[in-house]
Coordinates of C-alpha atoms in Angstrom, one line a residue:
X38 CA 141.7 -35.0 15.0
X39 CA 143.8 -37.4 16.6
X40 CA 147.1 -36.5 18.7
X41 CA 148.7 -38.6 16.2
X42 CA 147.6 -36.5 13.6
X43 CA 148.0 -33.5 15.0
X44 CA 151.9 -34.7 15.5
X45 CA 152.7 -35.4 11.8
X46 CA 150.6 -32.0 10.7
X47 CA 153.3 -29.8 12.8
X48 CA 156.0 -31.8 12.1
X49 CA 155.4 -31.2 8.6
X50 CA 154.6 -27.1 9.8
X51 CA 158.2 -27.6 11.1
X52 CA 160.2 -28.2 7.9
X53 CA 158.2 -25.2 6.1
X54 CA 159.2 -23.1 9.1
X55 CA 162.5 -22.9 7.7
X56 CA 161.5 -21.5 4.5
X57 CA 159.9 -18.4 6.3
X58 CA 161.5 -14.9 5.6
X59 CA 163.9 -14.3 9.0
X60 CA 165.4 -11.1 9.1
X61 CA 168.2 -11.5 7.3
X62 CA 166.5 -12.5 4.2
X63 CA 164.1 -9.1 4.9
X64 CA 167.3 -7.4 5.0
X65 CA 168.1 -8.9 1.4
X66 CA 165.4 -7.3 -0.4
X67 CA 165.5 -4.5 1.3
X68 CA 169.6 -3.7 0.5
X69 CA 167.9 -4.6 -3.2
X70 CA 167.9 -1.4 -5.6
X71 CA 164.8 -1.9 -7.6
X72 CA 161.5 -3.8 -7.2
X73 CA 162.9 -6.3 -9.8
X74 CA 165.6 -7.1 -8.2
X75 CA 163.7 -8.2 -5.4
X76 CA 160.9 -10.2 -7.0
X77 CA 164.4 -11.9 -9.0
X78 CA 165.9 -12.9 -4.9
X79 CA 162.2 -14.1 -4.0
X80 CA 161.9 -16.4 -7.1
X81 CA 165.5 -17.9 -5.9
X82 CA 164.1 -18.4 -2.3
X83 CA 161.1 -20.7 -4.3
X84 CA 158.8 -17.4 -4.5
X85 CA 155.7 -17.7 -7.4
X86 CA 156.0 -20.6 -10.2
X87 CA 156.9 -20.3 -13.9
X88 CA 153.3 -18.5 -14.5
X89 CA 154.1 -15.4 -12.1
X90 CA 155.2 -12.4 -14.0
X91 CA 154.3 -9.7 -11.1
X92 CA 154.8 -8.7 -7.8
X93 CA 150.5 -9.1 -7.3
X94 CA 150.7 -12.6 -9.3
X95 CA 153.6 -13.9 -7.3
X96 CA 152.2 -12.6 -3.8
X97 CA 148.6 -14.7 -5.0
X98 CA 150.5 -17.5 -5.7
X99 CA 152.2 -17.6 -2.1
X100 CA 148.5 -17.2 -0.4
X101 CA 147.4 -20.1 -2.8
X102 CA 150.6 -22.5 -1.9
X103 CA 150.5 -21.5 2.3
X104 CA 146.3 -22.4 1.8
X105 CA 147.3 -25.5 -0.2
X106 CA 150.3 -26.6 2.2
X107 CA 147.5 -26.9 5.1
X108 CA 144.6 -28.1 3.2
X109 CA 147.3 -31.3 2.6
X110 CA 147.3 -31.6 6.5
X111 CA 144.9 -31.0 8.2
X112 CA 142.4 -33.5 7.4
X113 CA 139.0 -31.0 7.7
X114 CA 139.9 -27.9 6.1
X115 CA 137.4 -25.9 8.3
X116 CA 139.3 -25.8 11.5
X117 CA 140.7 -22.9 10.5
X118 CA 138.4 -20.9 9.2
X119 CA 139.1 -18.2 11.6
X120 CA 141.6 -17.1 9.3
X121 CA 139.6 -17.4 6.4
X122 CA 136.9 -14.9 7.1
X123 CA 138.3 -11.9 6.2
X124 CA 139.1 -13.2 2.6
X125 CA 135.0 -14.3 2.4
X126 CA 133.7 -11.2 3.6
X127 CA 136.4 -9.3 0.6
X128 CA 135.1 -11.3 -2.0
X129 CA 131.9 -10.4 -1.2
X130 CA 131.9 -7.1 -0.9
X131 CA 133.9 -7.3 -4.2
X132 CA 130.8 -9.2 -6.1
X133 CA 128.1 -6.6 -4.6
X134 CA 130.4 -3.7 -6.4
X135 CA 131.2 -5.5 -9.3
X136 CA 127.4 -6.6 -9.9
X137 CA 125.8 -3.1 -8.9
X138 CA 128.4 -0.5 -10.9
X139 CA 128.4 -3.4 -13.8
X140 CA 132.3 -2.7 -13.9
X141 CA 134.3 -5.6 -13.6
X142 CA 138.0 -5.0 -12.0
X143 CA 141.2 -7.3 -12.9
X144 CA 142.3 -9.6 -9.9
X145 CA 140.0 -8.2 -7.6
X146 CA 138.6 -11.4 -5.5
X147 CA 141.2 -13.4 -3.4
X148 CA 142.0 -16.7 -2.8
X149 CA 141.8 -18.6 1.0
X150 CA 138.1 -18.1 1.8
X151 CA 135.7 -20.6 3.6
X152 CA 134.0 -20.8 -0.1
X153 CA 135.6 -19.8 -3.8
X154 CA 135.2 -16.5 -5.1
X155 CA 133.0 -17.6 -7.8
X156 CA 130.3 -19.4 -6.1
X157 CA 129.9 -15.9 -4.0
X158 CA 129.6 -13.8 -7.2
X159 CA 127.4 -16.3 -8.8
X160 CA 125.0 -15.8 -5.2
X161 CA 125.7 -12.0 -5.9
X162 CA 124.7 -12.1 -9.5
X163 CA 121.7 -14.4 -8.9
X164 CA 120.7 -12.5 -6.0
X165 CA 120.5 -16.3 -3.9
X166 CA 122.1 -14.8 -0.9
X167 CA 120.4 -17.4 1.1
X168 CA 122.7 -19.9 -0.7
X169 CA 125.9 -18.5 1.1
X170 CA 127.0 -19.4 4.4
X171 CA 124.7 -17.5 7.3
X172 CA 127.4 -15.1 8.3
X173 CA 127.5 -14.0 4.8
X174 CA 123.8 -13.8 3.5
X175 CA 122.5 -11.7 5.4
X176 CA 125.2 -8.5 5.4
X177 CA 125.7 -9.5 2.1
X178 CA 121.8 -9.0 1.5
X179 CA 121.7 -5.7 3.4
X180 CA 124.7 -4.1 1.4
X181 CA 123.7 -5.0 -1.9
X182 CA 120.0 -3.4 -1.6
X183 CA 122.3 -0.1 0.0
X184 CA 124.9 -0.2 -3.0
X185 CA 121.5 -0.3 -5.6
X186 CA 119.5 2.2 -4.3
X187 CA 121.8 4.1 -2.8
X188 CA 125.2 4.0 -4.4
X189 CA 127.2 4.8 -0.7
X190 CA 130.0 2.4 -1.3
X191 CA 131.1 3.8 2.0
X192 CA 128.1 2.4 4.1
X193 CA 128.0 -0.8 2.7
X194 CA 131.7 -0.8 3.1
X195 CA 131.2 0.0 6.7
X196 CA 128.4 -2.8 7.2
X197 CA 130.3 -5.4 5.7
X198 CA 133.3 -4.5 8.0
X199 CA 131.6 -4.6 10.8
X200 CA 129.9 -7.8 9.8
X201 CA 132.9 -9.8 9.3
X202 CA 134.9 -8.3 12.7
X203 CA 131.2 -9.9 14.4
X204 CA 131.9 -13.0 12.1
X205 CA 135.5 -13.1 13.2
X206 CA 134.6 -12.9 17.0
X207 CA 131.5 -15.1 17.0
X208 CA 133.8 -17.9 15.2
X209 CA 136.9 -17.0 17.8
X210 CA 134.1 -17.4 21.4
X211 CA 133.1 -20.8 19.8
X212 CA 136.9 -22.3 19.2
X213 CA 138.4 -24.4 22.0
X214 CA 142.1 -23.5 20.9
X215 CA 143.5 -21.1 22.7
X216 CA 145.9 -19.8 19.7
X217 CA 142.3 -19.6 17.5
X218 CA 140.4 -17.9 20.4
X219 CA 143.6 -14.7 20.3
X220 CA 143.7 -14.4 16.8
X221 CA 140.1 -13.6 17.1
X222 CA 139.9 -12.0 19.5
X223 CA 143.4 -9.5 18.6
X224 CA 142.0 -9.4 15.5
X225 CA 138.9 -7.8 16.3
X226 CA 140.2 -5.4 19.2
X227 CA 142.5 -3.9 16.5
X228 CA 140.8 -3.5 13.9
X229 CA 138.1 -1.8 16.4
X230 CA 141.0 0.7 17.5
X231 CA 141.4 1.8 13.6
X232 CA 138.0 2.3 12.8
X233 CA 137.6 4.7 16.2
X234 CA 141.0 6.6 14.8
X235 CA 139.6 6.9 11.2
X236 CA 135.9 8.0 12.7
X237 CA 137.7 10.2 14.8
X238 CA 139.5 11.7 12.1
X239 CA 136.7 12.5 10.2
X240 CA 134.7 13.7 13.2
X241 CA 132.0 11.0 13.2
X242 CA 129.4 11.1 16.5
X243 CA 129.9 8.5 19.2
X244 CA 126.7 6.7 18.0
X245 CA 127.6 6.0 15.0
X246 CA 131.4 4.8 16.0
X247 CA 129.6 3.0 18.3
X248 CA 128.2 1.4 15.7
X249 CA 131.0 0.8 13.6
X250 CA 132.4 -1.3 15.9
X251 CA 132.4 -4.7 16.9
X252 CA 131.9 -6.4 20.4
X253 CA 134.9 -7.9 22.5
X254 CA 136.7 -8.8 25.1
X255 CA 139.7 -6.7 25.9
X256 CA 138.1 -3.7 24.2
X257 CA 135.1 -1.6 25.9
X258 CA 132.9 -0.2 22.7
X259 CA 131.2 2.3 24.6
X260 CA 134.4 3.4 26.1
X261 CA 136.4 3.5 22.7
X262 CA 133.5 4.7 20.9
X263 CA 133.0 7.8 23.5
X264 CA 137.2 8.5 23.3
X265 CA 137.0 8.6 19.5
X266 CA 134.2 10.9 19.5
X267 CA 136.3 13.2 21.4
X268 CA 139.8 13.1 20.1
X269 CA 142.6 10.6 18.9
X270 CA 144.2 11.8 22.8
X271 CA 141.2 10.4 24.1
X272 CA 141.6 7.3 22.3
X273 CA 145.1 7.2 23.5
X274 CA 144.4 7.6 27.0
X275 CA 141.7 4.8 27.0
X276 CA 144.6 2.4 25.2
X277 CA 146.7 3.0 28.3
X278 CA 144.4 1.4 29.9
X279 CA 144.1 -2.1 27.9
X280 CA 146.2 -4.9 26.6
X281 CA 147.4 -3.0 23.6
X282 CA 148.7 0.1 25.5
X283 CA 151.8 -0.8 24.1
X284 CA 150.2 0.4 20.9
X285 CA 149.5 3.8 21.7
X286 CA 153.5 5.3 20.5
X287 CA 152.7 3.7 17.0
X288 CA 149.3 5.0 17.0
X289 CA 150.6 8.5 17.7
X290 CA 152.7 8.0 14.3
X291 CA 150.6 7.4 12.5
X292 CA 147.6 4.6 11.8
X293 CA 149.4 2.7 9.3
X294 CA 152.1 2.5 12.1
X295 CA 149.6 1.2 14.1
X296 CA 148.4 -1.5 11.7
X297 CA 152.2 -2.6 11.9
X298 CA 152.5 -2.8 15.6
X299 CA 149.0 -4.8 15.2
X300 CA 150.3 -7.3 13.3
X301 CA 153.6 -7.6 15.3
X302 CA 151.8 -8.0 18.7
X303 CA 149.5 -10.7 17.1
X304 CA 152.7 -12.9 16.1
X305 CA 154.3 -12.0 19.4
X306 CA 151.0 -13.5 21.2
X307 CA 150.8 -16.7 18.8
X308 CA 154.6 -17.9 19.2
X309 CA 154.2 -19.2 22.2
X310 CA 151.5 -21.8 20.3
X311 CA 154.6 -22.8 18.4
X312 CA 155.7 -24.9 20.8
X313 CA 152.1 -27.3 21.6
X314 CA 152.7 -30.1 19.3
X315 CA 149.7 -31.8 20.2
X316 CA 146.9 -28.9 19.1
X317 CA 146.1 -26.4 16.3
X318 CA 148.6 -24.1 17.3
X319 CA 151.8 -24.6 15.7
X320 CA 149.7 -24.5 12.7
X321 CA 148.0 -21.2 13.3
X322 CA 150.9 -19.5 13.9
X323 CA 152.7 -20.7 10.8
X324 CA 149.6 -19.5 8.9
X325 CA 149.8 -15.7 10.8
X326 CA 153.2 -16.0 9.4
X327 CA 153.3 -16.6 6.2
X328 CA 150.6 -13.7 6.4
X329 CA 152.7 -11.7 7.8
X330 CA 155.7 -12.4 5.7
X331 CA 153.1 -11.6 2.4
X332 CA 152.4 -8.0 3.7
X333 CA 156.0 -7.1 4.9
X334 CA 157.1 -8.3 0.9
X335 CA 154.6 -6.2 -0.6
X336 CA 155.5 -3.2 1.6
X337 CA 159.0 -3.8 0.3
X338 CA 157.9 -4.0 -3.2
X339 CA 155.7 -1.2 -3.1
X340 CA 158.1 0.6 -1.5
X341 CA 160.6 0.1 -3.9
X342 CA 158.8 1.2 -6.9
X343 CA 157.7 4.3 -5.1
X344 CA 161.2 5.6 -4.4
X345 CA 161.1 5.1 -0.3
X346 CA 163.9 5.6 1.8
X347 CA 164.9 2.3 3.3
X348 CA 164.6 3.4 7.2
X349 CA 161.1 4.3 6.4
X350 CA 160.6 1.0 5.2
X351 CA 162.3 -0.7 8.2
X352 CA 160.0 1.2 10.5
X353 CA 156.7 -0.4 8.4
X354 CA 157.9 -4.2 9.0
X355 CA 156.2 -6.8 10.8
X356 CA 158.6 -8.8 13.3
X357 CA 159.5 -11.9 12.0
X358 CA 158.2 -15.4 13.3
X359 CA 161.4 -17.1 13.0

């Protein structure tokens, strides 16, 4: 892409900038009394379309405009495919359950993948794994032939996890961006650190947390993967040593604390990139925020409909990007 084009893309990413939730609109929903009261202040912010009716329906339409927005932009939707991973490996992991158990389950496959949703359940269906892209055939081969013969949803759970974190990281060592190469890379790291806290929690051996886990940078596996297999203090005590020892209070909270202060320390690391008109970045960030943004308004609204006290709420939100 030329600098020229790279130019007009964030200048565009600029004017949509202004639409993102800051904290004062947070605030807004969150001084809202019910869940319908706040789906009624996000349709006046431009939230959903005239075919939204839920929270889930209006959420999925947000993914689908942010995905659209940067599709019209970016002249090769690839280049950030990074982000699009995760969504890929979900859908798949959806079709293997949803062709094994013969069940099918309402709204279960998401939009912003690499690929649509239907061509990996047709692969699924078909059993033409070899017709899906090469980081998904092969797990996606593997997981099936567990689900079938041995119904352990948690396994192949587990294997396609683990496949997509090595997905995610292969895809971040091979960008040039700097913004793509720490989204990866955070990405990975974090999601490493949950999966020792959950094996740890249920008292898994260091072999098979070691595993579970996927290789990276700032994040020794042996070392996490020997913590974990001793206790979530151990665990702690190895964070202190890393990039994401500022981590380790949230962590001691609770893991869903944890997952906040992940996604917070991500957007913190990717603002900078706001501010490099000429490359990918502005654009990445902008994307890791309307992300963001998504999971902090479902929080709300789940929140809302389960009776949560507000403070408990606040302490769940993502920092904003803006």
């Amino acid at each position: 892409m030329s600098e020229e084009r790279y130019t007009y893309a964030v200048a565009r990413v600029r004017a949509k900038e202004s639409t993102l939730l800051n904290k004062a609109a947070l605030d807004q929903l969150l001084a809202c009394k019910t869940s319908e009261d706040c789906l009624r202040a996000l349709a006046e912010r431009g939230w959903g379309s005239e075919n939204t009716h839920t929270a889930e329906e209006m959420l999925k339409a947000e993914t689908e405009k942010t995905w659209q927005f940067l599709n019209s932009v970016l002249p090769d939707a690839h280049t950030l495919d990074v982000f699009r991973l995760s969504a890929d490996f979900h859908n798949l992991k959806a079709a293997i359950k949803q062709v094994c158990t013969e069940q099918e389950t309402p709204n279960v496959f998401c939009e912003g993948g690499t690929i649509p949703a239907a061509q990996i359940l047709a692969a699924v269906q078909e059993q033409r794994f070899e017709s899906l892209p090469a980081a998904l055939a092969a797990p996606g081969r593997q997981c099936f032939d567990i689900l079938l013969h041995t119904r352990d949803a948690q396994l192949c759970d587990l294997a396609l996890d683990k496949a997509c974190l090595e997905a995610i990281a292969q895809k971040g060592r091979c960008e040039k961006n700097e913004a793509l190469r720490l989204y990866a890379e955070t990405t990975v790291a974090c999601a490493d650190i949950r999966i020792a806290v959950r094996c740890c929690k249920t008292k898994k051996s260091a072999e098979l947390i070691r595993q579970s886990l996927a290789e990276c940078s700032s994040i020794s596996v042996p070392l996490l993967a020997k913590a974990a297999a001793e206790s979530t203090e151990a665990i702690a005590a190895y964070l202190l040593t890393t990039a994401y020892a500022d981590g380790v209070e949230a962590l001691k909270t609770s893991l869903s604390a944890f997952e906040c202060w992940c996604d917070s320390f991500l957007i913190r690391r990717l603002q900078p990139q706001r501010y490099n008109p000429f490359t990918i970045g502005p654009l990445a960030g902008y994307l890791l925020a309307r992300e963001s943004e998504i999971k902090s308004v479902r929080l709300i609204l789940s929140a809302k409909r389960n009776g949560l006290a507000e403070q408990t709420i606040r302490e769940r939100l993502r920092e904003c990007y803006v």
